[in-house]
Coordinates of C-alpha atoms in Angstrom, one line a residue:
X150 CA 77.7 37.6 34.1
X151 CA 79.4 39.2 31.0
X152 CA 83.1 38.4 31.1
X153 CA 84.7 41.8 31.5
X154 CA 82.6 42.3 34.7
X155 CA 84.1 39.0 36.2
X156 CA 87.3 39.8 35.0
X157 CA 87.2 43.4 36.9
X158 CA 84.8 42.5 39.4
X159 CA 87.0 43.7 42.2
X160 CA 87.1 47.0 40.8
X161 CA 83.3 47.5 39.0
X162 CA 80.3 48.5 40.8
X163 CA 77.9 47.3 38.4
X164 CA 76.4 47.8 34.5
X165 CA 73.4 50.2 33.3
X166 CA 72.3 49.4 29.6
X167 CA 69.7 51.3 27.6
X168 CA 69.3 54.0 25.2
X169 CA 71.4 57.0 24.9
X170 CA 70.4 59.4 22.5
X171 CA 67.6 58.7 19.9
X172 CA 66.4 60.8 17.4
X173 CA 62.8 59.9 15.3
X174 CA 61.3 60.8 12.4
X175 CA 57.9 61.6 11.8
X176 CA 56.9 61.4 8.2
X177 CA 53.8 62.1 6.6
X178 CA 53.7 58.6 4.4
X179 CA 50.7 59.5 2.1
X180 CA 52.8 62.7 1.1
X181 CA 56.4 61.3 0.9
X182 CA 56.0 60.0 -2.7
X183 CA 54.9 62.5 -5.9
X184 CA 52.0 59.7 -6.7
X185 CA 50.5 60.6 -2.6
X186 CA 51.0 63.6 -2.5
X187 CA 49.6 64.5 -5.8
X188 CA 46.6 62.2 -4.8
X189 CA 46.1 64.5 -1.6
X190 CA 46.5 68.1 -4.1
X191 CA 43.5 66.8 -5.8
X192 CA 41.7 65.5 -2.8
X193 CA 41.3 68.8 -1.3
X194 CA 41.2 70.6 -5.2
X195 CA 44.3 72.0 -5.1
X196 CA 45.1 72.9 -9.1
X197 CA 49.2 72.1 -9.9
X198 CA 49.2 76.0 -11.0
X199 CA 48.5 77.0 -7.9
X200 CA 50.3 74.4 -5.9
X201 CA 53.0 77.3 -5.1
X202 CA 50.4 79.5 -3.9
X203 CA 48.8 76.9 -1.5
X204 CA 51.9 75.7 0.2
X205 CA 52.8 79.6 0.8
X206 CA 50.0 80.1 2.3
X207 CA 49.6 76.8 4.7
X208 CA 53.8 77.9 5.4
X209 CA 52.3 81.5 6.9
X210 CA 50.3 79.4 8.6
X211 CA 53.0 77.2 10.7
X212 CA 55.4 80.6 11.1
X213 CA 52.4 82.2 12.5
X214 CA 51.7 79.9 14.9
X215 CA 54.8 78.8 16.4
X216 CA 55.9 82.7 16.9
X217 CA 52.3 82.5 18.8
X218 CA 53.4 79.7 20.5
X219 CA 56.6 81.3 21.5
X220 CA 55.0 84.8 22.7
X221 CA 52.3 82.8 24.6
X222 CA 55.6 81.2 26.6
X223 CA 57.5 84.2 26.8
X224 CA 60.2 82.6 25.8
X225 CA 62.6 83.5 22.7
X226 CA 62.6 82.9 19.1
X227 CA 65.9 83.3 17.5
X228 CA 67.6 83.2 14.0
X229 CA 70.9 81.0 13.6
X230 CA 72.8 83.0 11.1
X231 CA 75.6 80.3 11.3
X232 CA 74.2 76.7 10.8
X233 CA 77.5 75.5 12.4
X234 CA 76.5 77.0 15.6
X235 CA 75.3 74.1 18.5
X236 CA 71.6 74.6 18.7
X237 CA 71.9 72.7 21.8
X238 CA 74.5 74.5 23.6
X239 CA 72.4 77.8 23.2
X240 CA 69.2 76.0 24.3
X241 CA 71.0 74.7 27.5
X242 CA 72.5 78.2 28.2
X243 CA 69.5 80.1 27.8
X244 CA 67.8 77.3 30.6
X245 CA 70.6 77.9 33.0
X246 CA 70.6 81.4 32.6
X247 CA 66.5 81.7 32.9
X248 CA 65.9 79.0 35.0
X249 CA 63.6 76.8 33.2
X250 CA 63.2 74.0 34.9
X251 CA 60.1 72.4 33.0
X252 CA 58.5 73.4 29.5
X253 CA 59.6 75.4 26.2
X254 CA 62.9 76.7 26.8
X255 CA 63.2 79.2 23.6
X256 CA 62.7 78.1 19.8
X257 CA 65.6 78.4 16.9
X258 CA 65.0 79.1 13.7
X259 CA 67.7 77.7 10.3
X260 CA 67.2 78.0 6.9
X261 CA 68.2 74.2 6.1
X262 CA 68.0 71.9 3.4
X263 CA 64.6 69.7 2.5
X264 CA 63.4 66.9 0.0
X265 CA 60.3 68.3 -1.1
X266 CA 58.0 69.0 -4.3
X267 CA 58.4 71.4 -7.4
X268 CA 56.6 72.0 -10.4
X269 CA 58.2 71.2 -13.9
X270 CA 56.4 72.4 -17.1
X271 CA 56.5 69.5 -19.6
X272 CA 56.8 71.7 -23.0
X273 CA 56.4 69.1 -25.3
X274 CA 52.8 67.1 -23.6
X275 CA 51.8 70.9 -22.7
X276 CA 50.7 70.0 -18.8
X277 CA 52.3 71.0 -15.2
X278 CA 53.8 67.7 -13.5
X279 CA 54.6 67.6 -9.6
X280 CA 58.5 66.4 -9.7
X281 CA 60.4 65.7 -5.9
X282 CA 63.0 68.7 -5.9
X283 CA 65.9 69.7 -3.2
X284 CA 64.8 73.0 -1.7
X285 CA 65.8 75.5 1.4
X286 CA 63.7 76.5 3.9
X287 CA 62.3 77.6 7.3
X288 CA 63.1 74.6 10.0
X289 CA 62.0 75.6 13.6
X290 CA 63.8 74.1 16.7
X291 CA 61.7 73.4 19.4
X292 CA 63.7 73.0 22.4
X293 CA 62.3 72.4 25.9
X294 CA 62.0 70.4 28.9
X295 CA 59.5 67.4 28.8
X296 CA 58.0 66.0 32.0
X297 CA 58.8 62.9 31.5
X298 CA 61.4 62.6 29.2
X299 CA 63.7 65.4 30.4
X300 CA 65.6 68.0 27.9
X301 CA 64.5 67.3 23.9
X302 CA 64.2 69.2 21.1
X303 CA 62.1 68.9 17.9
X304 CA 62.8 69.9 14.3
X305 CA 59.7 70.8 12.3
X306 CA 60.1 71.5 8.7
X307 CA 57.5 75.0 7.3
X308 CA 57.4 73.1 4.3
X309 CA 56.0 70.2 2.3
X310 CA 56.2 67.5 3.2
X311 CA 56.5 68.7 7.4
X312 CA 58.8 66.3 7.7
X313 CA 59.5 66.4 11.6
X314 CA 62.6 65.3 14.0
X315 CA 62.3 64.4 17.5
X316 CA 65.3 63.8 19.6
X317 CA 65.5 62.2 23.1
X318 CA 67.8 61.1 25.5
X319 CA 67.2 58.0 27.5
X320 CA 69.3 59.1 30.2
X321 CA 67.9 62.4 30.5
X322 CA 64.5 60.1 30.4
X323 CA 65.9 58.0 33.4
X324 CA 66.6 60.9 35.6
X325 CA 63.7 62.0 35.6
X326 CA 62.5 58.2 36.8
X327 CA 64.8 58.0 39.2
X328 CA 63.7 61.1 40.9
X329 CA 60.5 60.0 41.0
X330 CA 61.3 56.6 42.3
X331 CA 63.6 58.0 45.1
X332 CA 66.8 56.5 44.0
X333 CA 69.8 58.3 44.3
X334 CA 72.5 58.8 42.1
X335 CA 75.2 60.5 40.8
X336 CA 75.3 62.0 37.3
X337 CA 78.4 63.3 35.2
X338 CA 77.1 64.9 31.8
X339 CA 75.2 62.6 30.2
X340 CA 76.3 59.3 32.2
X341 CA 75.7 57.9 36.0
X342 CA 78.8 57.6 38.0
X343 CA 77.1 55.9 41.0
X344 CA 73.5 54.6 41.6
X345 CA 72.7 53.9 45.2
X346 CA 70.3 50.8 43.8
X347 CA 71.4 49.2 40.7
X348 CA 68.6 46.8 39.7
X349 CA 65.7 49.0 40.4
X350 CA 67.4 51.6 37.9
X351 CA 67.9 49.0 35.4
X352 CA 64.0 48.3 35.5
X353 CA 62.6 51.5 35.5
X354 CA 65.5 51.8 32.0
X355 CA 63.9 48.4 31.0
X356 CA 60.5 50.1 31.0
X357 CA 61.4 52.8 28.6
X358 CA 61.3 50.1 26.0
X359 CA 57.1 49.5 26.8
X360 CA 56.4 52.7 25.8
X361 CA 53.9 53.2 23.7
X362 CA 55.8 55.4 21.0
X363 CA 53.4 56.8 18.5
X364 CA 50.7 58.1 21.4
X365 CA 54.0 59.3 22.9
X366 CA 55.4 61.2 19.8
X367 CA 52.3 61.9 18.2
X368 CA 51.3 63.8 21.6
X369 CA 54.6 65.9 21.4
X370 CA 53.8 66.8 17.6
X371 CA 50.9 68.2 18.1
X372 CA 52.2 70.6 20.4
X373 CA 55.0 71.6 18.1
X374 CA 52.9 72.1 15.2
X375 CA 49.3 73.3 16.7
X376 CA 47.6 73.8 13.3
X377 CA 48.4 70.3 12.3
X378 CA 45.0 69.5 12.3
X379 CA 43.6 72.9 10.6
X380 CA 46.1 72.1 7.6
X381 CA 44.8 68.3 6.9
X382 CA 41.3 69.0 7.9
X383 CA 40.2 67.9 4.6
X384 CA 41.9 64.8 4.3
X385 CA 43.6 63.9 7.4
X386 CA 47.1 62.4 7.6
X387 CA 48.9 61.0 10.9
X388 CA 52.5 60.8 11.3
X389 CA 54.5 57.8 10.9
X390 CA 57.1 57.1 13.2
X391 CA 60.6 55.5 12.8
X392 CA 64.1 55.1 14.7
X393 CA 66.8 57.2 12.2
X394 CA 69.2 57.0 14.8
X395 CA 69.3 55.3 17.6
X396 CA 72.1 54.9 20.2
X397 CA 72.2 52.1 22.6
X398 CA 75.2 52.3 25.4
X399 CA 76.2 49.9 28.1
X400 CA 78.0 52.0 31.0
X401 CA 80.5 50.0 33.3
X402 CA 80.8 51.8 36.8
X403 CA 83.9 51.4 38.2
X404 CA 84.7 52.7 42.2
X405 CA 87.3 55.2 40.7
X406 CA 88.6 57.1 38.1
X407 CA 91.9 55.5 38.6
X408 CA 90.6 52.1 38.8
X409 CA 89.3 52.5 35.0
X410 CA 92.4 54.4 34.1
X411 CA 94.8 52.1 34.8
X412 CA 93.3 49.3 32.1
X413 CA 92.1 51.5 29.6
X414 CA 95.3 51.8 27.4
X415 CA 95.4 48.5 27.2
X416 CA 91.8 48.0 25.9
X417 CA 92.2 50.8 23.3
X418 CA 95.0 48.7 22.6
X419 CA 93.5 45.8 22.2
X420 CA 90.6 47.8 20.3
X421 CA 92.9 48.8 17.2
X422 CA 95.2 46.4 17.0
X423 CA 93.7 42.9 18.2
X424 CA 89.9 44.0 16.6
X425 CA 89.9 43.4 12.6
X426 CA 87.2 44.3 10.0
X427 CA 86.1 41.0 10.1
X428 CA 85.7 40.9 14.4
X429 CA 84.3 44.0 13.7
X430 CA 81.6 42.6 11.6
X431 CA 81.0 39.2 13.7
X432 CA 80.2 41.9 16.7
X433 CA 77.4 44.0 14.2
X434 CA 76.2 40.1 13.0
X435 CA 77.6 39.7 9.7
X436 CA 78.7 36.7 8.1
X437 CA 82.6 36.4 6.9
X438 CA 84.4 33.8 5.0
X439 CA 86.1 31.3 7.2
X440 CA 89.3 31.3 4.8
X441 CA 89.8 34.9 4.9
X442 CA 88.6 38.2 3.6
X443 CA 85.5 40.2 3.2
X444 CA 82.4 38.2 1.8
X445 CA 82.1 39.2 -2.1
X446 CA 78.1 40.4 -1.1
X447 CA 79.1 42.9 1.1
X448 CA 78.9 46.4 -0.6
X449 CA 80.5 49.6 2.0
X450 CA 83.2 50.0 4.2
X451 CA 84.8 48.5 7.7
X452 CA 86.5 51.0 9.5
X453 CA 88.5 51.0 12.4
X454 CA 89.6 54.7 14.3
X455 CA 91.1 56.1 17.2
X456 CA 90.2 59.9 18.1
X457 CA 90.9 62.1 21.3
X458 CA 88.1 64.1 22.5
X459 CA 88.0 66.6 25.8
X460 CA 86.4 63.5 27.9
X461 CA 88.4 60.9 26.6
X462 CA 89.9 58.5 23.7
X463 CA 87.5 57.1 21.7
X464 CA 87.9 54.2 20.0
X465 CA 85.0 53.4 16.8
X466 CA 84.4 50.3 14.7
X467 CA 82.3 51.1 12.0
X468 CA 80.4 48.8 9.1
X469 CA 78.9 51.1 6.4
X470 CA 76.4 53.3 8.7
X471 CA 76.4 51.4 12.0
X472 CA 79.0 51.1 14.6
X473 CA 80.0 49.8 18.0
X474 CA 82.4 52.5 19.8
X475 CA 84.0 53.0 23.3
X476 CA 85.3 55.7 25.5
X477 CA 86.1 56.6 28.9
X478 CA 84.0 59.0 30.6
X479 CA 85.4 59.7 34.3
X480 CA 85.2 56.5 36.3
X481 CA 82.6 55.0 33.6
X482 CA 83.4 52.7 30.4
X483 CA 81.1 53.2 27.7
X484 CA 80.2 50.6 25.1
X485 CA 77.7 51.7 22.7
X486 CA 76.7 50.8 20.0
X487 CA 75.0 53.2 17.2
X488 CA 72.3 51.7 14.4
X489 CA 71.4 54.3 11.4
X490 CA 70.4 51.8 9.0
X491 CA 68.9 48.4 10.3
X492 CA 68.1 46.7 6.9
X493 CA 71.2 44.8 7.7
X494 CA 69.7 43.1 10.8
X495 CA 66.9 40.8 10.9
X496 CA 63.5 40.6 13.4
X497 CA 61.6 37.9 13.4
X498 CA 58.0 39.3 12.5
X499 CA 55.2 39.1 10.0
X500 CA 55.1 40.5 6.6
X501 CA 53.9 44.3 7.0
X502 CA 50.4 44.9 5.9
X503 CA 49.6 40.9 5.6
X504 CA 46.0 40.7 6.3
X505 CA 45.8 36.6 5.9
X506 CA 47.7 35.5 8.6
X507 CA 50.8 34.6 7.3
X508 CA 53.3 33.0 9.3
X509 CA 56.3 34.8 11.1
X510 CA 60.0 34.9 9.5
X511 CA 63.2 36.4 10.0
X512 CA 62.9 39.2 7.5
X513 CA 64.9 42.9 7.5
X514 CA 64.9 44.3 10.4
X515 CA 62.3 48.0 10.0
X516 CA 63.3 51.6 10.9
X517 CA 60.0 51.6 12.2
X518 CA 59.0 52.0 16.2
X519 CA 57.7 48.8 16.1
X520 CA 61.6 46.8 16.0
X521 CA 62.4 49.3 18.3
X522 CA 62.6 46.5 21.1
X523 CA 64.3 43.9 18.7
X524 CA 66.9 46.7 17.6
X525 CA 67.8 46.9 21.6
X526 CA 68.1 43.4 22.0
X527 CA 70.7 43.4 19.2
X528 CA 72.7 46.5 20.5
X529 CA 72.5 44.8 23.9
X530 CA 74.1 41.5 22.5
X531 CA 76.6 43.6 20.4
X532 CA 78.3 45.5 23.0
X533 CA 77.9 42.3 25.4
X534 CA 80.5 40.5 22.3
X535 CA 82.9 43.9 22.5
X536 CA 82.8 44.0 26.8
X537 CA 83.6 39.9 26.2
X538 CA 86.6 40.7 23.7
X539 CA 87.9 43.3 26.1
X540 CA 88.0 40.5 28.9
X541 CA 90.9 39.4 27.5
X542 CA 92.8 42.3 27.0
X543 CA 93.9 42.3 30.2
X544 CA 94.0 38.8 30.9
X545 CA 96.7 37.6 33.0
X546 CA 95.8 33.7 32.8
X547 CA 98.5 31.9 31.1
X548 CA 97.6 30.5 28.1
X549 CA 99.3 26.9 28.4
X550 CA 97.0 27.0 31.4
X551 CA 93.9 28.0 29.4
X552 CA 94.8 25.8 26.6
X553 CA 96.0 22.7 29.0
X554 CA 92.2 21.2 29.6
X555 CA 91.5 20.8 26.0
X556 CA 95.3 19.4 24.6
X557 CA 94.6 16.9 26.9
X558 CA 92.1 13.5 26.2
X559 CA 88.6 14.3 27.9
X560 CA 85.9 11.9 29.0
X561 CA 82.5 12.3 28.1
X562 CA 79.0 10.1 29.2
X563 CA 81.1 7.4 29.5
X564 CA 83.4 7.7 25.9
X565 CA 86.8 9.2 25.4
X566 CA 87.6 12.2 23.6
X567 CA 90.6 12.8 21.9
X568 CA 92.8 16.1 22.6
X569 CA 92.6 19.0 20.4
X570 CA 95.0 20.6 18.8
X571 CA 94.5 24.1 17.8
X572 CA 97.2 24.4 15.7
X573 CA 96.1 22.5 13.3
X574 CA 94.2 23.1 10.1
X575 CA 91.1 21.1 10.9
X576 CA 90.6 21.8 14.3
X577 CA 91.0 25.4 13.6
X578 CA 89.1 25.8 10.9
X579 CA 86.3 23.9 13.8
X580 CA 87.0 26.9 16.3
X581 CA 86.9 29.2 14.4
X582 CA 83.6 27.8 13.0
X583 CA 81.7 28.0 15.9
X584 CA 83.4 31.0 17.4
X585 CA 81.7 33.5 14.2
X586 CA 80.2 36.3 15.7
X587 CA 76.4 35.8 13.3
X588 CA 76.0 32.5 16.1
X589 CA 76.7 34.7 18.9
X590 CA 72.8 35.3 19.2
X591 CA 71.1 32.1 18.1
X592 CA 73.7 29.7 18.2
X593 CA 74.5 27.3 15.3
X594 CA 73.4 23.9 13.8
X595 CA 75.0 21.0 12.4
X596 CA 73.9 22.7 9.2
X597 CA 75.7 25.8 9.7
X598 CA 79.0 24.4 10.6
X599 CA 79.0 22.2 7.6
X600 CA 78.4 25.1 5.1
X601 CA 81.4 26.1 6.6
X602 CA 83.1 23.0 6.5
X603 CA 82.3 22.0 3.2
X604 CA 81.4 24.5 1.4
X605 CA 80.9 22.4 -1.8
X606 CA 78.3 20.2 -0.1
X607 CA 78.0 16.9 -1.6
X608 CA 75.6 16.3 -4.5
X609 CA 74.2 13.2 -3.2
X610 CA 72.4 12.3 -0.2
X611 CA 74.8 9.8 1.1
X612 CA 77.5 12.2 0.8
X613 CA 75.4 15.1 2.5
X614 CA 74.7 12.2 5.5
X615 CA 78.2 11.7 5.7
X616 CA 79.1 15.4 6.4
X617 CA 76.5 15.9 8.8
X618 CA 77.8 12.7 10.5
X619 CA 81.4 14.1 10.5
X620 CA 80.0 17.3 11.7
X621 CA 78.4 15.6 14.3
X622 CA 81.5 14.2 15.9
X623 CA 83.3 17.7 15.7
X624 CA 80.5 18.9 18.0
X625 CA 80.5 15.8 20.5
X626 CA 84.2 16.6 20.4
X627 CA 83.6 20.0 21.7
X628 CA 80.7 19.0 24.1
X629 CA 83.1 16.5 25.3
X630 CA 85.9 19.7 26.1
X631 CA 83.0 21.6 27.6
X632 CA 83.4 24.6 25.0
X633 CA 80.1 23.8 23.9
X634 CA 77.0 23.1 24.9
X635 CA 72.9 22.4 23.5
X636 CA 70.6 24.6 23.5
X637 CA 67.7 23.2 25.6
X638 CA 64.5 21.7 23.4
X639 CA 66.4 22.5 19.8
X640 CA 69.1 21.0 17.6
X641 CA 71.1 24.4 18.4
X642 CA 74.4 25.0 20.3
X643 CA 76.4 27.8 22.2
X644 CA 79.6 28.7 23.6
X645 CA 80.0 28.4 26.6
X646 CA 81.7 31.0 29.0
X647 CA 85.3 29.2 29.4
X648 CA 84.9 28.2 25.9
X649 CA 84.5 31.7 24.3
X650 CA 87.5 32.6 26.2
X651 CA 89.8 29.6 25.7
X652 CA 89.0 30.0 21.6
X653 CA 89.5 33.8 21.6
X654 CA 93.0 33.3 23.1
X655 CA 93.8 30.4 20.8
X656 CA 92.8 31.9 18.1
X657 CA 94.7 35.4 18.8
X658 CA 97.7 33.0 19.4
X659 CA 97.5 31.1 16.0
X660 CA 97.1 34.6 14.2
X661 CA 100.2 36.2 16.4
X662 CA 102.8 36.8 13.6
X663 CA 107.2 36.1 15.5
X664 CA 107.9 39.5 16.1
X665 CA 104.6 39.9 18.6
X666 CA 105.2 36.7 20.2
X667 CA 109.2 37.4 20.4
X668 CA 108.2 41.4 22.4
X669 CA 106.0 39.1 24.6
X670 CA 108.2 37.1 25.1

């Protein structure tokens, strides 16, 4: 069980993980570059000169047919003059005030900003070239009521490319389960304050994750856009799916509002002033230097801010486009964290399009629905790091008795181990070794911590066997303390439970500057 739970136990009813909002992107991939999409013009004898003339014709098409669709629905079709205006908000009130329980609720139409094609007239080689231009257009929100998946919308694009955008929510999505399922629950906007059966709603959240995604969205497209397959008759073209954003959140239940109230200061405490940019990036996976400081790779921003909203305080940690973030809503603690770009994050898969068979590696992680799983697995882990950092917030063990079982000599298959001392360079430097948030999901080797170590590895192979060797009785030193421990079948190790807690709050100690310590005090 994650830390923070045991910590609060007495006061938490349980944890629900899985997706929170999500919004896909279906893109057209043979017409997303000028070479495709040139290829396709000429496919279906399309001249360049009248390339303008086509695409207004196949956009009277897609008006046509979604004002159809609308009038064939009876429901409305309105114009946002103001694109600041909530498209959702309207969608919702217009369901309360019709009572639409199930299907298209009304469409919303916005003049909005696309990446799309134009036509430049090269003077001097005397021809028409295709060139990608910024343009304005038509974009149609499709908002309704899915039977399965609850309130959505779609965003289709009148104009070339037809990029489209489909948004879900997963706990809209669960609802829906749950109702079938004959669980009961509580719900509190867009969060469950109490589930009468815990693990069975955890599974049917789990399943979510099985589904197959491009039958799925590909099935909601065609209803959105009905003359689709009129427009690529010719020369068909199937959308592509990926993840842009995705939201993964981790809700802790507790039995009262004032249960969750009472310790939340302290954890937004402990969120901006105990959580640096480089915790921050040990939670999201990324590798920091052990003497200090940012690696000299990484390219963006860490951030770190505090903001009050109706619901709550909110508290966001955020490495160039991704983030982990928490607030209060009611009695529940949310954790979530939010993945825009997942370059930064590895899966381990085959090459994509590899046709000989090619062994798996850990490459880049893709925005594509196929790491959809992998990308939940890391979310998972990353707000299972923050809920384990928040155990200690409020903490009320001493930490002369945390710290007493390892300052002491230890005994281990039959061999004595000598006491650590955290305070001191080298065994600190060991800590915070293995403590690095990048080991959090598949531990570390005897090669890892000795790039950390020694960081100038020998030259020679007898001074390489001599670091390993060192290394080696760092980690029986450890082993010995019961702060780690081997992973099964593999020359990898972990953290334990006491030791990740004993070495955050020795750590946090060794960092504390006089004036914190004297306050304490």
């Amino acid at each position: 069980m994650n830390g923070f739970l045991q910590r609060h136990a007495d006061s938490v009813t349980g944890m629900l993980s899985g997706f929170d909002r999500v919004r896909f992107r279906g893109t057209l991939r043979l017409l997303a570059n000028v070479g495709g999409m040139g290829a396709f013009l000429a496919y279906i004898g399309v001249l360049l000169k009248d390339f303008k003339q086509y695409v207004l014709e196949v956009t009277d098409e897609v008006r046509c047919a979604t004002e159809a669709l609308a009038a064939a629905a009876n429901r409305p079709l309105l114009f946002m003059q103001r694109p600041s205006t909530c498209k959702e908000d309207v969608a919702r009130q217009i369901a309360q005030r019709d009572g639409i329980t199930e299907g298209l609720i009304c469409v919303l139409s916005a003049v909005e900003v696309l990446w799309s094609y134009d036509i430049h007239r090269d003077r001097q080689a005397k021809m028409l070239k295709l060139v990608p231009a910024s343009r304005k257009c038509l974009h149609y929100y499709h908002y309704f009521i899915h039977p399965v998946l609850g309130f959505m919308h779609a965003r289709l694009a009148t104009w070339f490319p037809f990029t489209m955008h489909l948004c879900i929510n997963g706990r809209e999505w669960l609802g829906r389960q749950m109702d079938t399922a004959g669980i009961g629950y509580v719900r509190r906007d867009n969060c469950f304050t109490h589930l009468d059966d815990l693990p069975p709603a955890q599974e049917l959240f789990d399943l979510q994750l099985k589904t197959d995604w491009p039958a799925t969205l590909d099935a909601i497209a065609r209803q959105v856009n009905p003359v689709h397959q009129k427009i690529f008759c010719k020369c068909p073209v199937d959308y592509y799916w990926s993840a842009e954003e995705s939201e993964w959140a981790s809700d802790v239940m507790f039995k009262s509002r004032s249960a969750l109230t009472a310790i939340y200061p302290d954890l937004v405490r402990h969120g901006m002033l105990s959580l640096g940019s480089r915790d921050v990036m040990r939670f999201l996976g990324k590798r920091v230097p052990l003497g200090g400081g940012i690696d000299q790779s990484f390219k963006g921003e860490v951030v770190s801010d505090l903001k009050e909203r109706p619901e709550g305080v909110r508290v966001k940690h955020r490495v160039k486009n991704n983030a982990v973030k928490m607030y209060d809503k009611g009695s529940v603690l949310r954790v979530e964290t939010t993945i825009n770009d997942p370059h930064d994050l590895k899966v381990y898969r085959p090459k994509e399009g590899d046709k000989k068979g090619a062994p798996k590696k850990w490459r880049y992680m893709r925005k594509g629905v196929a790491d959809l799983h992998r990308r939940a697995q890391v979310c998972q882990r990353a707000n299972e790091r923050y809920l384990e950092s928040l155990a200690s917030a409020t903490h009320t063990t001493p930490l002369g008795e945390l710290a007493r079982k390892v300052c002491r000599p230890a005994r281990w298959n039959k061999r004595q181990a000598r006491a650590l001392n955290p305070f001191s360079v080298d065994d600190a430097r060991l800590l915070e070794a293995v403590n690095r948030g990048e080991f959090a999901l598949n531990g570390f080797r005897n090669r890892d911590i000795r790039a950390i170590l020694y960081p100038t590895t020998g030259k020679n192979k007898q001074e390489q066997r001599k670091q390993a060797a060192a290394v080696t009785r760092k980690l029986l030193l450890l082993r010995a303390h019961g702060l780690i421990h081997k992973v099964p079948k593999s020359h990898r190790y972990q953290l334990s439970a006491s030791g990740r807690k004993i070495i955050t709050a020795l750590l946090a100690a060794r960092r504390a500057d006089p004036a914190t310590l004297a306050k304490a005090a």
